[in-house]
mmCIF file of C-alpha atoms in Angstrom:
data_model
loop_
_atom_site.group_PDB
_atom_site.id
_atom_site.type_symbol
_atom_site.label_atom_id
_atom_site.label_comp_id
_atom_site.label_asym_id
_atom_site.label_seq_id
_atom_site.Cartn_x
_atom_site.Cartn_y
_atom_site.Cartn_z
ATOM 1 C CA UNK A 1 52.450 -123.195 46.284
ATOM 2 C CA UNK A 2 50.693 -120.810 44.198
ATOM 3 C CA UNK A 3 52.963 -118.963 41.857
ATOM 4 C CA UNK A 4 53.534 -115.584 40.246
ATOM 5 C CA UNK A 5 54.777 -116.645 36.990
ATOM 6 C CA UNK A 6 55.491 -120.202 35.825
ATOM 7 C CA UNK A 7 53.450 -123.025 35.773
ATOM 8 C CA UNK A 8 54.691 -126.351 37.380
ATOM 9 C CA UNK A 9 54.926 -127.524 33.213
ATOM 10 C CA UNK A 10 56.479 -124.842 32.664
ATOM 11 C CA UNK A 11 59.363 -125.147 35.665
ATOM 12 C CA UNK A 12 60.033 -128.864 34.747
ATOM 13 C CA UNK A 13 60.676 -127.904 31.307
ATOM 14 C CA UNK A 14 63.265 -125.316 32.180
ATOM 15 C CA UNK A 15 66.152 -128.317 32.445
ATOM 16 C CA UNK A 16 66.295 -128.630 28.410
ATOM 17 C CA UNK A 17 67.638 -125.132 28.731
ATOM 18 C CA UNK A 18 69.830 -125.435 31.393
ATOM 19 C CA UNK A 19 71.590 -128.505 32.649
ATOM 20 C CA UNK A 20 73.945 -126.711 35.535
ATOM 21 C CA UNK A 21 73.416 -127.941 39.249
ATOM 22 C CA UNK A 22 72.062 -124.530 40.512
ATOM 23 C CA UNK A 23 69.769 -124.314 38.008
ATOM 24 C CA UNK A 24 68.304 -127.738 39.000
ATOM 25 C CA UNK A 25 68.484 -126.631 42.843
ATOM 26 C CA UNK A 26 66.592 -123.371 42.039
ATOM 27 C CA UNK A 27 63.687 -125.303 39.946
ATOM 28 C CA UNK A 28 63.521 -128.360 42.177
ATOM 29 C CA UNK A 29 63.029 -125.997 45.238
ATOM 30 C CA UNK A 30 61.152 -123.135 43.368
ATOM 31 C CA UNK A 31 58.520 -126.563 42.424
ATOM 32 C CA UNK A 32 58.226 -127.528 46.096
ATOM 33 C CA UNK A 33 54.341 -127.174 47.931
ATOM 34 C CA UNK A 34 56.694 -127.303 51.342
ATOM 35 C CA UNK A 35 59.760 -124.621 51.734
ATOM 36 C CA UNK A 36 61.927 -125.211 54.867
ATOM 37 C CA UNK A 37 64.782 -122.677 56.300
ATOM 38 C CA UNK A 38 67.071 -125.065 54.853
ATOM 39 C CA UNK A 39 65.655 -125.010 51.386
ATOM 40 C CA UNK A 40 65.667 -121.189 51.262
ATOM 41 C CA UNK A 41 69.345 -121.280 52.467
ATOM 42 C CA UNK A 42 69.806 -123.808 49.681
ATOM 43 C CA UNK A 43 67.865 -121.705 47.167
ATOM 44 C CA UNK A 44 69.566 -118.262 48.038
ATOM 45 C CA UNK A 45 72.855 -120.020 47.460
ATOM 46 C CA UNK A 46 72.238 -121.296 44.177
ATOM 47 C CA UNK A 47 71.208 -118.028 42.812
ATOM 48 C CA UNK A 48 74.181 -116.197 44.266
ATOM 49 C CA UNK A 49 76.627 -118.926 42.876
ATOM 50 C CA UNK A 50 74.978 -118.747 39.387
ATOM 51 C CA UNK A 51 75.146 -115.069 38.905
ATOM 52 C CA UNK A 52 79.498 -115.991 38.119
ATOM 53 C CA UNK A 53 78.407 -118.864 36.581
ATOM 54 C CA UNK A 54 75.872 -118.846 33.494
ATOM 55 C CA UNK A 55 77.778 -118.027 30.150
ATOM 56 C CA UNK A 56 74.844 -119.220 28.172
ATOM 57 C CA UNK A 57 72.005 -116.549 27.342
ATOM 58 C CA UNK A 58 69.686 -119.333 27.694
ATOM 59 C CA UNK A 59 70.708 -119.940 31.504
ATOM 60 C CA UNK A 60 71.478 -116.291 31.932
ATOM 61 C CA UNK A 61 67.784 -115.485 31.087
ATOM 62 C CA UNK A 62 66.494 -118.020 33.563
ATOM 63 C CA UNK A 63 68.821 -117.527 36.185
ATOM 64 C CA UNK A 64 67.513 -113.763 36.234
ATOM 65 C CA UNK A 65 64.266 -115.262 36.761
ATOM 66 C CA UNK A 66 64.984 -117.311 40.006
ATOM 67 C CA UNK A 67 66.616 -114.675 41.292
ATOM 68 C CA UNK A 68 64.232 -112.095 40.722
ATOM 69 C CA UNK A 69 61.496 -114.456 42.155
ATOM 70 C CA UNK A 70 63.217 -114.954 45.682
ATOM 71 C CA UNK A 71 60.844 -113.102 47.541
ATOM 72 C CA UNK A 72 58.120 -115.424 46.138
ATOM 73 C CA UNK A 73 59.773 -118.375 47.737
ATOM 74 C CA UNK A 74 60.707 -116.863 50.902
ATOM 75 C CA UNK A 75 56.723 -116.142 50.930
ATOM 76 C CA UNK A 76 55.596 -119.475 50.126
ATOM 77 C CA UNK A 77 57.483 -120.778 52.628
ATOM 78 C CA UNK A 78 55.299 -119.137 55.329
ATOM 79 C CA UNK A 79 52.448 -121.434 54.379
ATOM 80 C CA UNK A 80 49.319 -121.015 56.054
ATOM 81 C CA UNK A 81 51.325 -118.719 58.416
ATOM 82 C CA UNK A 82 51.582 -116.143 55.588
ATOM 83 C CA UNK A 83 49.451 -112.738 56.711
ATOM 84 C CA UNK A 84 47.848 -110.495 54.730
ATOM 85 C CA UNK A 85 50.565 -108.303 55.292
ATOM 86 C CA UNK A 86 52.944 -110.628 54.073
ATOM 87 C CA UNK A 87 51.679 -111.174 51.065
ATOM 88 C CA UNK A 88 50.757 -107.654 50.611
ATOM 89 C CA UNK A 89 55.136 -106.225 51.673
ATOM 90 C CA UNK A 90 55.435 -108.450 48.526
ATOM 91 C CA UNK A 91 53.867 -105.621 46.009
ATOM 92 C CA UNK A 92 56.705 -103.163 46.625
ATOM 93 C CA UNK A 93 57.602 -101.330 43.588
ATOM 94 C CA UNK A 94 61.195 -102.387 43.024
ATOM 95 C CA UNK A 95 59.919 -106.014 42.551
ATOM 96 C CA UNK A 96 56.572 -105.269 40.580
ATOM 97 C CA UNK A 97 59.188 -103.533 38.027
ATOM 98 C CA UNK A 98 61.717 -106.367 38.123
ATOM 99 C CA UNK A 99 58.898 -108.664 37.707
ATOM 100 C CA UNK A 100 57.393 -107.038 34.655
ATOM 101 C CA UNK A 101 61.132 -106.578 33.418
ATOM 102 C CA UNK A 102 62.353 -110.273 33.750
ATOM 103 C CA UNK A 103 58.983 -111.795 32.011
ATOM 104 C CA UNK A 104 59.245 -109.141 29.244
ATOM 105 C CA UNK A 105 63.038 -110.022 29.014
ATOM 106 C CA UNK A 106 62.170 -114.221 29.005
ATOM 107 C CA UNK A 107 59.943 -113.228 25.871
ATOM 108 C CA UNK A 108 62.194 -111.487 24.472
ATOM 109 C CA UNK A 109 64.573 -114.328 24.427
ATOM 110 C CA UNK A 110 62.111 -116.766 22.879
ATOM 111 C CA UNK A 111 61.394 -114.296 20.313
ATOM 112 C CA UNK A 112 64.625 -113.671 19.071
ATOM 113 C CA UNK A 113 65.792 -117.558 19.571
ATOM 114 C CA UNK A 114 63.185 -118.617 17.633
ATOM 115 C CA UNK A 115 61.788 -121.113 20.308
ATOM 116 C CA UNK A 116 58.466 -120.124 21.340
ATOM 117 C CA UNK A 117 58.421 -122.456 24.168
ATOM 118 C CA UNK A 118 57.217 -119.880 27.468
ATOM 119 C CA UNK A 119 55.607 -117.255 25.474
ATOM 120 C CA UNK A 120 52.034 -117.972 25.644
ATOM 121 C CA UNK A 121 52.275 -118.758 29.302
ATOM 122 C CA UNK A 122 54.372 -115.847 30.372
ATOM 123 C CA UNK A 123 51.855 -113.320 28.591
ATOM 124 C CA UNK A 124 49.024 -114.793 30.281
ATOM 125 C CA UNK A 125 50.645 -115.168 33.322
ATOM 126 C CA UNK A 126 51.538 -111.258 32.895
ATOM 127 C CA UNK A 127 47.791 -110.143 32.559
ATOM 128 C CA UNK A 128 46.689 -111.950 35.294
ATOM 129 C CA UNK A 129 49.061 -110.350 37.773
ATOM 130 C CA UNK A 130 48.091 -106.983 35.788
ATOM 131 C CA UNK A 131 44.265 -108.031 36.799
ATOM 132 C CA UNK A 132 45.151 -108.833 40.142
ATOM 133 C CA UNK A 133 47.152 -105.446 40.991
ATOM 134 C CA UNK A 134 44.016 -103.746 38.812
ATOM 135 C CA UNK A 135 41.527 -105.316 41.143
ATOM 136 C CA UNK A 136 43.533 -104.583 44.318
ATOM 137 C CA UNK A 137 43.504 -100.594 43.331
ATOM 138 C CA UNK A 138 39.791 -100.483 42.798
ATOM 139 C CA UNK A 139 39.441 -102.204 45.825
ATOM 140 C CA UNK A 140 41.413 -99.909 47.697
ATOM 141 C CA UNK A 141 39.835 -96.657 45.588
ATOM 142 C CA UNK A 142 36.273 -98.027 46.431
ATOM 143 C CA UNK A 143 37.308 -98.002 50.222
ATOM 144 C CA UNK A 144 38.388 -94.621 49.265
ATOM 145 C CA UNK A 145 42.385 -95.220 50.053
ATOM 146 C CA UNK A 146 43.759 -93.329 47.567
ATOM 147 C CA UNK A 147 47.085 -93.398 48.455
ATOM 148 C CA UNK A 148 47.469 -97.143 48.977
ATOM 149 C CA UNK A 149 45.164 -97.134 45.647
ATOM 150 C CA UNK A 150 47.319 -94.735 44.361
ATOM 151 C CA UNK A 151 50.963 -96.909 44.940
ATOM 152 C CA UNK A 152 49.150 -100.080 42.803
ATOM 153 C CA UNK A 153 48.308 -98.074 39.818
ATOM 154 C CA UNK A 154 52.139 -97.086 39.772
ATOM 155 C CA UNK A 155 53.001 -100.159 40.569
ATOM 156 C CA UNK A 156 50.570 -101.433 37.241
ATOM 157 C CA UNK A 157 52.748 -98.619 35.605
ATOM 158 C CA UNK A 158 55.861 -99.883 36.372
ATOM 159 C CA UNK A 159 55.440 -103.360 35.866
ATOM 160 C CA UNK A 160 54.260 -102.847 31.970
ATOM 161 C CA UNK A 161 55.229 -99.176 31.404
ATOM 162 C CA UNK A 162 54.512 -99.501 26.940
ATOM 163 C CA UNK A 163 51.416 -100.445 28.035
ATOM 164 C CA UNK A 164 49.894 -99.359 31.259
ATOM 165 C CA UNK A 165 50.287 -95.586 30.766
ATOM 166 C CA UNK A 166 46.848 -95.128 31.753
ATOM 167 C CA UNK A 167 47.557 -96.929 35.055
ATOM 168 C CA UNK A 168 50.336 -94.006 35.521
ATOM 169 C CA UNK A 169 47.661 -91.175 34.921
ATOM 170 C CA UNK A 170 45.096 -93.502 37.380
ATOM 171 C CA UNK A 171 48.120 -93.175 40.474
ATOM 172 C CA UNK A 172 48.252 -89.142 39.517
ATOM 173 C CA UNK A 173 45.003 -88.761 39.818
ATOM 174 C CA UNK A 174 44.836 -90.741 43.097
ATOM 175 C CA UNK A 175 47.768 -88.992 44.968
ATOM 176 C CA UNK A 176 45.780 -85.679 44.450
ATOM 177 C CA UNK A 177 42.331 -87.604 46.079
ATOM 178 C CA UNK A 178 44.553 -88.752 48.925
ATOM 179 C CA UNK A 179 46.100 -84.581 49.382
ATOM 180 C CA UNK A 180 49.567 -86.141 49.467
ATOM 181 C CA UNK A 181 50.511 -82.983 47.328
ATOM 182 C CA UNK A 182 54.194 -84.533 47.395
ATOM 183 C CA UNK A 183 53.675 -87.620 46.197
ATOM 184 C CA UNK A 184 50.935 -86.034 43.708
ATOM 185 C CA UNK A 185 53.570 -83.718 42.710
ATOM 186 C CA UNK A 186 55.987 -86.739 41.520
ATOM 187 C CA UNK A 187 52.982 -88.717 39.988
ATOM 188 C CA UNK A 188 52.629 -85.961 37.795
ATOM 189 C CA UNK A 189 56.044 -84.799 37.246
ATOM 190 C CA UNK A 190 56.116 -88.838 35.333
ATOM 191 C CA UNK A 191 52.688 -88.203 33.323
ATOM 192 C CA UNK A 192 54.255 -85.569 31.841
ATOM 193 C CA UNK A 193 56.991 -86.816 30.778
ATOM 194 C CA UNK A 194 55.560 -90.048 29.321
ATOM 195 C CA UNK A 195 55.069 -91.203 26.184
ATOM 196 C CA UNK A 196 51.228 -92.247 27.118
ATOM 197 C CA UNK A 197 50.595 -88.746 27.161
ATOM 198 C CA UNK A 198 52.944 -87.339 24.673
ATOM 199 C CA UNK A 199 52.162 -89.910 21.939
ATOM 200 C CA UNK A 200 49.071 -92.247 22.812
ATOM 201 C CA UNK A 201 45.427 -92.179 22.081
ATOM 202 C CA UNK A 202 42.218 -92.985 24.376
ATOM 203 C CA UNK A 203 40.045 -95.370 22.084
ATOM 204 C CA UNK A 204 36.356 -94.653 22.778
ATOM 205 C CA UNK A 205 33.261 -96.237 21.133
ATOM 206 C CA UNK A 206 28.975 -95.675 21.509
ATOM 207 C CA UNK A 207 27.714 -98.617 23.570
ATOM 208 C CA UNK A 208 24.155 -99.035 21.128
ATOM 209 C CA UNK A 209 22.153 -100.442 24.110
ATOM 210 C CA UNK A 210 22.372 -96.844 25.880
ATOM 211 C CA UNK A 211 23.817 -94.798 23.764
ATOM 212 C CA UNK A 212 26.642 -93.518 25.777
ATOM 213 C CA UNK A 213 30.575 -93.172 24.946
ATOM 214 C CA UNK A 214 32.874 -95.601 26.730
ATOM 215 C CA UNK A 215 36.628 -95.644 26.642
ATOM 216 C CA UNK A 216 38.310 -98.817 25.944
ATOM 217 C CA UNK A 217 42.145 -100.032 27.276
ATOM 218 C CA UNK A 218 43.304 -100.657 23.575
ATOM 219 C CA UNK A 219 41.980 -100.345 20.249
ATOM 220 C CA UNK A 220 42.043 -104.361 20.014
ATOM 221 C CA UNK A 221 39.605 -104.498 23.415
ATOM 222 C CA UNK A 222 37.504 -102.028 21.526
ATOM 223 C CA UNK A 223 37.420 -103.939 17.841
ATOM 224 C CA UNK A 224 36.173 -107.129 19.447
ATOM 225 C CA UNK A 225 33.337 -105.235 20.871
ATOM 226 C CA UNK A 226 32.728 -103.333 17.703
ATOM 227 C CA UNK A 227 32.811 -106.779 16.204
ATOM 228 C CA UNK A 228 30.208 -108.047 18.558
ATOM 229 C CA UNK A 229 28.071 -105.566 17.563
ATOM 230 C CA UNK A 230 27.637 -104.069 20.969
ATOM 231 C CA UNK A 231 29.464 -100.851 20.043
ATOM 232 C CA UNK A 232 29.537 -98.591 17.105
ATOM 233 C CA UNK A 233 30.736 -94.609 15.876
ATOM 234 C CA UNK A 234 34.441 -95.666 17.359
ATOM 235 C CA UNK A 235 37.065 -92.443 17.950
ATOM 236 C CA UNK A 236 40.423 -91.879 18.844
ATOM 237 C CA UNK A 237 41.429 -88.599 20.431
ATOM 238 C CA UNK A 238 45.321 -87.955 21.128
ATOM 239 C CA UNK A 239 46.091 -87.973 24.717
ATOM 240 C CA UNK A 240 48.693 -85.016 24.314
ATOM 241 C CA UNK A 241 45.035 -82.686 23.661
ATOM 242 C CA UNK A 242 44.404 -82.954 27.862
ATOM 243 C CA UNK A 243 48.937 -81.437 28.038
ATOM 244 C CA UNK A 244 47.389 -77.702 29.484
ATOM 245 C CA UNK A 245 45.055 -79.321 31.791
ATOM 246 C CA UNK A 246 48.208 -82.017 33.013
ATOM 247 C CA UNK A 247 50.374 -78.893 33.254
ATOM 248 C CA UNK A 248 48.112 -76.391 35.095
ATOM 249 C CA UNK A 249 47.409 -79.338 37.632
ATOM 250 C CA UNK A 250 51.356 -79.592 38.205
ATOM 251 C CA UNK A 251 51.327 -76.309 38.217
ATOM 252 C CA UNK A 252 48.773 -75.823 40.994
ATOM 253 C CA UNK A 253 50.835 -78.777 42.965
ATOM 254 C CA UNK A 254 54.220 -76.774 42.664
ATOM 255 C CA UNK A 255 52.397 -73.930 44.333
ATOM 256 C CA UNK A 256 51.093 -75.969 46.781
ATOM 257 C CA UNK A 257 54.161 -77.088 47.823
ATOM 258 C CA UNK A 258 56.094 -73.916 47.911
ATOM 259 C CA UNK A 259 57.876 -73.845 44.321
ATOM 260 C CA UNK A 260 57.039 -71.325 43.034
ATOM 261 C CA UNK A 261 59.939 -71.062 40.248
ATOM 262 C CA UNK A 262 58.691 -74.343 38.532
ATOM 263 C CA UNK A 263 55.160 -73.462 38.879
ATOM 264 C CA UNK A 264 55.387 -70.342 36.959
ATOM 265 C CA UNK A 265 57.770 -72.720 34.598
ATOM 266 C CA UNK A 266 54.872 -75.024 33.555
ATOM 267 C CA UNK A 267 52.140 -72.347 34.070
ATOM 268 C CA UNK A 268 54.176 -70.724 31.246
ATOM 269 C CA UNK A 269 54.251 -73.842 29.270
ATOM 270 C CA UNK A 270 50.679 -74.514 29.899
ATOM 271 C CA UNK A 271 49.663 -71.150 28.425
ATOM 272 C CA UNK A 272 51.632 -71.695 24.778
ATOM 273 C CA UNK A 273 49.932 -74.678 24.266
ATOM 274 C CA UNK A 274 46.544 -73.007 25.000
ATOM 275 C CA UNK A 275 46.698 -69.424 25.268
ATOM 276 C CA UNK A 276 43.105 -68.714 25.283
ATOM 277 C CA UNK A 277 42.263 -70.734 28.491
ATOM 278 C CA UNK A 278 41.249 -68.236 31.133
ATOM 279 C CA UNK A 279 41.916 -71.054 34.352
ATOM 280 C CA UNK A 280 45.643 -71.633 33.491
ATOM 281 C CA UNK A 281 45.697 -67.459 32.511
ATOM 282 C CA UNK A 282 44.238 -66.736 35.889
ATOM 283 C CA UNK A 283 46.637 -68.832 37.837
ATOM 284 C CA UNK A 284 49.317 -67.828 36.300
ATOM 285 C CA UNK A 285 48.076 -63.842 37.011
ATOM 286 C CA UNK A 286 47.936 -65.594 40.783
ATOM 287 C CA UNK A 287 50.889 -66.447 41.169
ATOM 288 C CA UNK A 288 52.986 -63.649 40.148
ATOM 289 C CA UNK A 289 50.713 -60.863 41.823
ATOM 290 C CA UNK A 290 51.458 -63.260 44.797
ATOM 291 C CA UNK A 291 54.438 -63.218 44.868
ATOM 292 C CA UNK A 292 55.023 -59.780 44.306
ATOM 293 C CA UNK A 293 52.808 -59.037 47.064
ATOM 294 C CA UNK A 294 54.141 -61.085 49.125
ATOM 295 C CA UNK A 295 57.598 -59.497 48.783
ATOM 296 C CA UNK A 296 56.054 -55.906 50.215
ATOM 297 C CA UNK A 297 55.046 -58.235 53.679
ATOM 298 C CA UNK A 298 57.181 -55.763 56.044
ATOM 299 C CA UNK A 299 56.175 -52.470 54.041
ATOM 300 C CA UNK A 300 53.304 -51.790 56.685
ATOM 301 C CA UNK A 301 56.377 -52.006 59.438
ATOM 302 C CA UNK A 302 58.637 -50.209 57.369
ATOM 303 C CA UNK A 303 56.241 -46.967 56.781
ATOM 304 C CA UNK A 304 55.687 -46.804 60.592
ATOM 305 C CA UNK A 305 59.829 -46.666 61.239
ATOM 306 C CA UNK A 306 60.026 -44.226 58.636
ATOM 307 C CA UNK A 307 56.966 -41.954 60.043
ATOM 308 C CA UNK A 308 58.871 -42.279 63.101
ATOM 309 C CA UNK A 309 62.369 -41.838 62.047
ATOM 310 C CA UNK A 310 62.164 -38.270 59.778
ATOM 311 C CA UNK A 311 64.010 -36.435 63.050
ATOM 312 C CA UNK A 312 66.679 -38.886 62.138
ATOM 313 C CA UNK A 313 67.853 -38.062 58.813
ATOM 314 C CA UNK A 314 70.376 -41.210 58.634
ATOM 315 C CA UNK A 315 68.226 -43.528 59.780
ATOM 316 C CA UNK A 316 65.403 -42.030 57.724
ATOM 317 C CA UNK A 317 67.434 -42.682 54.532
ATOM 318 C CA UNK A 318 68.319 -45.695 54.941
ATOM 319 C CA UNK A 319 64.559 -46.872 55.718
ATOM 320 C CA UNK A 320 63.647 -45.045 52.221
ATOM 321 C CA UNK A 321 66.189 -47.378 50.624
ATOM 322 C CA UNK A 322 65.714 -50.691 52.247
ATOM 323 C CA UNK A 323 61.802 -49.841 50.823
ATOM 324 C CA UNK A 324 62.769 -49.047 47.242
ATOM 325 C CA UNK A 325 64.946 -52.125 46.977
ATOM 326 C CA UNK A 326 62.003 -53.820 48.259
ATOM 327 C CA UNK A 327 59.801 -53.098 46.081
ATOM 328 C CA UNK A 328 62.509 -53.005 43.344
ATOM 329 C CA UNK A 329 62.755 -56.723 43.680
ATOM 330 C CA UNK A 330 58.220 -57.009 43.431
ATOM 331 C CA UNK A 331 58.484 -55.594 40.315
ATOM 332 C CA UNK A 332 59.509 -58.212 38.010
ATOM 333 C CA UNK A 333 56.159 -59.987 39.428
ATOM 334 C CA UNK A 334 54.020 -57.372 39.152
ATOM 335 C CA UNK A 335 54.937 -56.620 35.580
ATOM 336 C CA UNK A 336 54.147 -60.129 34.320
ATOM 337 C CA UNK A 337 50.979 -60.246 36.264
ATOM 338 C CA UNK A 338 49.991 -56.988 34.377
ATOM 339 C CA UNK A 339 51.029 -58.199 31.477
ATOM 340 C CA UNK A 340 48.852 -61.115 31.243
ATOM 341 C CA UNK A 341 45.963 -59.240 32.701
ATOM 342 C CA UNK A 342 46.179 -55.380 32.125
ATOM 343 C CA UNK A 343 42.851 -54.933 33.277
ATOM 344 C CA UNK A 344 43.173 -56.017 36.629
ATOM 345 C CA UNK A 345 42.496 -52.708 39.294
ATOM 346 C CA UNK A 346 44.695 -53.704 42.332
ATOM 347 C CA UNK A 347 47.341 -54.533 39.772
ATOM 348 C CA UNK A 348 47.828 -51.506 37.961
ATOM 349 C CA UNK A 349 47.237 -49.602 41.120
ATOM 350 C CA UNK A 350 50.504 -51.519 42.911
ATOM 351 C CA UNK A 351 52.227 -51.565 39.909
ATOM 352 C CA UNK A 352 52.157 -47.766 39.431
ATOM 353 C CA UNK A 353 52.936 -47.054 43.349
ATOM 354 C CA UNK A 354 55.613 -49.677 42.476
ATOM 355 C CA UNK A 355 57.102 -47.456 39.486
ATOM 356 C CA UNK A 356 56.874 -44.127 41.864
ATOM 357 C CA UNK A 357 58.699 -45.414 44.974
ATOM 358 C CA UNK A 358 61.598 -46.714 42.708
ATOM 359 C CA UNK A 359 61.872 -43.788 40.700
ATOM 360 C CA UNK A 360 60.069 -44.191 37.197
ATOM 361 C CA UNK A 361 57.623 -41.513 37.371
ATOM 362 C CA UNK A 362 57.093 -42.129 33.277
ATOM 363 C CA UNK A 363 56.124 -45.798 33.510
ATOM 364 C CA UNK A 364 53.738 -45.097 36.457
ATOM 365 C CA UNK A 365 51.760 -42.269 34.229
ATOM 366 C CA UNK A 366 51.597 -44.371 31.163
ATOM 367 C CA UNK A 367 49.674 -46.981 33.586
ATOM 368 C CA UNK A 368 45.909 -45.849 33.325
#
């Protein structure tokens, strides 16, 4: 049975730790090539009885592990009966992030205990599951299934989140390719938030034998190049420079998706970190002569009832109203779009209409 994490070694060791019968059950079954219905029954017991029974961190630690890595078993013992699709249901989020949790947890242990026993192992074992989630996205991206492509990169995320912040901007970028504005909207809700954009670096270096600029994963990956001698001229650039392009892309998402309070939020917080940048200037001009236009929608209709109604002087009054309040409530929108561009015609044409219907005659004159 091919594992996730832990060598055979590595399993048989795990008794000098441990010494409790459920522990032995779990590693004796977790070792087999062959899993029967009655071993997983055996195994699922074990790990339920254990959780209110280790005391000792040491058996605590590994316990955690077993338990986490039921799904593994319950795979394995499929055999040669195991689809694709089983193997793939196992790559849900929830257990990539457990996963990545209870290996950096076992390292933990061994680090503070003093006993580097697993370390090496574990580490190694954690970049090759990195590598094979990496190589599943790509595969997916190249077969251009950006969503599925998309829900590995997150999962890459989750599973090392200090170090796979790239892998978090990689799903963003991905949701937006597959127009699951939703889903893109979350992706980037996280980038925003994360520390890989609010206090990392991309590490970049000139490949000699072309001449080009390549970005590297870490600034070790790029030394040993640099050492090689294949690279030269490296530079770091702070990933919280690209924050007005991440926020006027979540800002364009909100819109897309009909929020229109949060997207003039982060347009707004997009334009103090670069005021001077006419794309995130213009949509946030868009969005608030939008939305002020879109408030006057029935003021066609409501001109027509009041061109009909002046034989009615009740009704006729009431019409006048129901427009001023109307275009009362546009105004706040139509205001800010003029104030971030005060040289826009069709807003300082609606904008002084806007002033005259509701009654300041001053403020509609001092529009020219």
């Amino acid at each position: 049975m091919k594992k996730l994490v832990l060598s055979a070694t590595l399993l048989l060791s795990v008794a000098t730790f441990a010494q409790k019968e459920e522990l032995k059950t779990l590693k004796k079954i977790y070792a087999k090539e062959t899993i029967s219905d009655k071993d997983l029954e055996a195994y699922k017991a074990a790990s339920t009885a254990l959780d209110g029974l280790a005391t000792e961190e040491s058996d605590k630690v590994y316990a955690k592990f077993y338990k986490t890595m039921y799904p593994t078993v319950v795979l394995a013992s499929k055999g040669a009966k195991a689809t694709m699709q089983d193997q793939m249901s196992l790559y849900k989020p929830e257990f990539i992030k457990e996963y990545g949790e209870v290996i950096n947890e076992t390292i933990e242990f061994e680090k503070k205990s003093g006993k580097k026993i697993y370390t090496d192992e574990l580490i190694e074992e954690k970049n090759q599951f990195k590598q094979t989630l990496t190589t599943l996205a790509l595969n997916l991206n190249n077969a251009s299934k950006f969503k599925e492509a998309s829900a590995f990169f997150y999962g890459i995320y989750q599973f090392d989140p200090k170090s796979e912040g790239k892998s978090l901007k990689n799903a963003a970028i991905l949701a937006v390719q597959s127009q699951d504005y939703k889903l893109a909207e979350k992706m980037y809700e996280e980038y925003a938030k994360s520390d890989y954009l609010n206090n990392g670096s991309t590490f970049f270096a000139i490949n000699k034998a072309n001449g080009a600029e390549e970005e590297f994963n870490s600034k070790e990956e790029r030394s040993k190049f640099i050492a090689l001698g294949t690279h030269e001229k490296p530079k770091d650039i702070k990933n919280n420079t690209t924050k007005p392009e991440v926020y006027k892309l979540l800002a364009i998402l909100y819109t897309q998706n009909g929020e229109m309070d949060k997207a003039k939020a982060t347009y707004a917080e997009a334009r103090k970190l670069s005021p001077d940048d006419e794309e995130i200037k213009k949509g946030e001009f868009d969005i608030y002569f939008n939305a002020g236009y879109a408030a006057l929608a029935e003021d066609d209709k409501i001109v027509t009832e009041i061109n009909n109604s002046r034989a009615d002087k009740k009704k006729y009054d009431a019409l006048m109203l129901k427009r001023k309040e109307m275009f009362a409530k546009s105004l706040p929108d139509f205001e800010k779009a003029y104030s971030i561009n005060p040289n826009d015609a069709n807003t300082k044409s609606i904008l002084k209409m806007t002033y005259e219907i509701i009654g300041q005659p001053e403020k509609a004159k001092a529009i020219n």
